[in-house]
mmCIF file of C-alpha atoms in Angstrom:
data_model
loop_
_atom_site.group_PDB
_atom_site.id
_atom_site.type_symbol
_atom_site.label_atom_id
_atom_site.label_comp_id
_atom_site.label_asym_id
_atom_site.label_seq_id
_atom_site.Cartn_x
_atom_site.Cartn_y
_atom_site.Cartn_z
ATOM 1 C CA MET A 12 15.238 1.036 -99.372
ATOM 2 C CA LYS A 13 16.463 3.374 -102.097
ATOM 3 C CA LEU A 14 17.688 1.968 -105.403
ATOM 4 C CA HIS A 15 20.364 3.848 -107.405
ATOM 5 C CA THR A 16 20.308 2.944 -111.098
ATOM 6 C CA PHE A 17 22.876 4.021 -113.701
ATOM 7 C CA LEU A 18 21.644 4.052 -117.295
ATOM 8 C CA SER A 19 23.153 4.891 -120.655
ATOM 9 C CA TYR A 20 21.076 6.233 -123.533
ATOM 10 C CA GLY A 21 21.875 6.185 -127.232
ATOM 11 C CA GLY A 22 21.475 9.921 -127.768
ATOM 12 C CA ASN A 23 17.941 10.337 -126.425
ATOM 13 C CA CYS A 24 18.606 10.913 -122.721
ATOM 14 C CA GLU A 25 16.783 14.238 -122.512
ATOM 15 C CA GLN A 26 13.703 12.875 -124.277
ATOM 16 C CA ALA A 27 13.662 9.802 -122.011
ATOM 17 C CA PHE A 28 14.024 11.824 -118.807
ATOM 18 C CA ARG A 29 11.316 14.290 -119.930
ATOM 19 C CA PHE A 30 9.032 11.315 -120.658
ATOM 20 C CA TYR A 31 9.672 9.821 -117.200
ATOM 21 C CA GLU A 32 9.024 13.221 -115.644
ATOM 22 C CA ARG A 33 5.783 13.839 -117.532
ATOM 23 C CA HIS A 34 4.232 10.364 -117.548
ATOM 24 C CA LEU A 35 5.679 8.601 -114.502
ATOM 25 C CA GLY A 36 5.921 11.497 -112.053
ATOM 26 C CA GLY A 37 9.713 11.607 -111.876
ATOM 27 C CA ARG A 38 11.599 14.692 -110.703
ATOM 28 C CA ILE A 39 14.703 15.721 -112.666
ATOM 29 C CA THR A 40 17.307 16.855 -110.129
ATOM 30 C CA MET A 41 20.138 17.639 -112.581
ATOM 31 C CA MET A 42 20.595 17.832 -116.346
ATOM 32 C CA MET A 43 23.760 19.206 -117.948
ATOM 33 C CA THR A 44 24.648 19.370 -121.639
ATOM 34 C CA ARG A 45 28.171 18.833 -122.890
ATOM 35 C CA ALA A 46 28.313 22.573 -123.690
ATOM 36 C CA GLU A 47 27.739 23.318 -119.981
ATOM 37 C CA GLN A 48 30.532 21.093 -118.670
ATOM 38 C CA PRO A 49 33.836 22.590 -117.452
ATOM 39 C CA ASN A 50 35.949 21.284 -120.365
ATOM 40 C CA GLN A 51 33.470 22.353 -123.045
ATOM 41 C CA ASN A 52 36.237 23.469 -125.422
ATOM 42 C CA ASP A 53 37.048 19.794 -126.036
ATOM 43 C CA VAL A 54 33.488 18.998 -127.159
ATOM 44 C CA PRO A 55 32.840 18.656 -130.913
ATOM 45 C CA PRO A 56 30.240 21.192 -132.149
ATOM 46 C CA ASP A 57 27.676 18.513 -133.047
ATOM 47 C CA TRP A 58 27.801 17.143 -129.469
ATOM 48 C CA LYS A 59 27.272 20.487 -127.664
ATOM 49 C CA ASN A 60 23.531 19.968 -127.040
ATOM 50 C CA SER A 61 23.763 16.310 -126.016
ATOM 51 C CA ILE A 62 23.412 15.398 -122.340
ATOM 52 C CA GLN A 63 26.625 14.850 -120.385
ATOM 53 C CA TYR A 64 24.975 14.111 -117.042
ATOM 54 C CA ALA A 65 21.423 13.765 -115.771
ATOM 55 C CA SER A 66 19.773 12.469 -112.632
ATOM 56 C CA MET A 67 16.184 11.925 -111.578
ATOM 57 C CA ASN A 68 14.233 10.695 -108.582
ATOM 58 C CA LEU A 69 11.274 8.452 -109.275
ATOM 59 C CA GLY A 70 9.727 7.227 -106.055
ATOM 60 C CA GLU A 71 12.458 5.484 -104.065
ATOM 61 C CA THR A 72 14.625 5.033 -107.169
ATOM 62 C CA ALA A 73 17.356 7.426 -108.297
ATOM 63 C CA PHE A 74 18.215 7.268 -112.003
ATOM 64 C CA THR A 75 21.525 8.622 -113.247
ATOM 65 C CA GLU A 76 22.494 8.855 -116.907
ATOM 66 C CA GLU A 77 26.092 7.751 -117.279
ATOM 67 C CA PRO A 78 27.435 7.943 -120.857
ATOM 68 C CA ARG A 79 30.641 6.074 -119.988
ATOM 69 C CA ILE A 80 28.877 2.852 -118.936
ATOM 70 C CA GLN A 81 29.547 -0.099 -121.180
ATOM 71 C CA VAL A 82 27.209 -3.066 -121.038
ATOM 72 C CA VAL A 83 28.920 -6.414 -120.682
ATOM 73 C CA CYS A 84 26.803 -9.553 -121.039
ATOM 74 C CA LEU A 85 28.193 -12.770 -119.639
ATOM 75 C CA PRO A 86 26.760 -16.250 -120.297
#
């Protein structure tokens, strides 16, 4: 069974994925900054180096960074 997990990071996505790669044996399959995306002209200058999209395989788990995810906690 393969698990697909979508995560959202508070500005440290690249550092987290590099940590998982180095210390847990993950394999980064894609990492794109906001400056590399198709509509890069709409990106504020201070956001250019932040990660827009990243994915990684770690064993049977696929991690995807998704900046648009909002966490909703229900009682």
